[in-house]
């Protein structure tokens, strides 16, 4: 699943992302596309034990792939 958060003002991208993450099962992944690096989201993901990888896109946005680690 991919969520496109471009064009949204904070905290909407983070709120949408966290809501979607609540539905993931162990081993599932979610990709989000943001206008900027989600620095506050990274902290939250680390605290919750998610694995994440960020890729800069050619249009200046960032694609973040988040995986729920095994319990």
Coordinates of C-alpha atoms in Angstrom, one line a residue:
X1 CA 0.0 0.0 0.0
X2 CA 1.2 3.5 -0.8
X3 CA 0.0 6.8 0.8
X4 CA 0.7 10.0 -1.1
X5 CA 1.1 12.7 1.6
X6 CA 2.4 15.4 -0.8
X7 CA 0.7 18.8 -0.5
X8 CA -0.4 18.2 3.1
X9 CA 0.6 20.5 5.9
X10 CA 2.0 19.0 9.2
X11 CA 0.8 17.1 11.2
X12 CA -1.5 15.5 8.6
X13 CA 1.1 13.4 6.8
X14 CA 2.2 11.9 10.2
X15 CA -1.3 11.3 11.4
X16 CA -2.3 9.6 8.2
X17 CA 0.8 7.4 8.3
X18 CA 0.4 6.4 11.9
X19 CA -3.3 5.5 11.3
X20 CA -2.3 3.2 8.4
X21 CA 0.5 1.6 10.4
X22 CA -1.9 0.5 13.1
X23 CA -3.5 -1.8 10.5
X24 CA -0.3 -3.5 9.5
X25 CA 0.5 -7.1 10.5
X26 CA 4.0 -8.3 11.3
X27 CA 6.1 -8.3 8.1
X28 CA 3.8 -6.0 6.2
X29 CA 5.1 -2.8 4.6
X30 CA 3.7 0.6 3.8
X31 CA 5.2 3.2 1.5
X32 CA 4.5 6.9 1.9
X33 CA 5.5 9.8 -0.3
X34 CA 6.2 13.1 1.5
X35 CA 7.2 16.5 0.3
X36 CA 10.0 16.6 2.9
X37 CA 11.8 14.1 5.2
X38 CA 9.5 13.2 8.1
X39 CA 12.0 13.8 10.9
X40 CA 9.5 13.5 13.7
X41 CA 8.0 10.4 12.2
X42 CA 11.4 8.7 12.2
X43 CA 11.6 9.0 16.0
X44 CA 8.1 7.6 16.4
X45 CA 8.9 4.6 14.0
X46 CA 12.1 3.9 16.0
X47 CA 10.2 4.0 19.3
X48 CA 7.5 1.6 17.9
X49 CA 10.1 -0.8 16.4
X50 CA 9.4 -0.3 12.7
X51 CA 12.1 -0.7 10.1
X52 CA 12.2 2.2 7.6
X53 CA 14.1 3.2 4.5
X54 CA 14.0 6.6 2.8
X55 CA 14.7 7.3 -0.9
X56 CA 14.9 10.8 -2.4
X57 CA 12.8 11.1 -5.5
X58 CA 13.7 13.0 -8.7
X59 CA 10.9 15.5 -8.0
X60 CA 12.3 16.5 -4.6
X61 CA 9.9 14.3 -2.6
X62 CA 10.8 11.4 -0.4
X63 CA 9.5 7.8 -0.5
X64 CA 9.7 6.1 2.9
X65 CA 9.1 2.4 3.1
X66 CA 8.1 1.2 6.5
X67 CA 8.0 -2.4 7.6
X68 CA 6.4 -3.8 10.8
X69 CA 9.0 -6.0 12.3
X70 CA 8.2 -9.5 13.6
X71 CA 6.7 -9.7 17.1

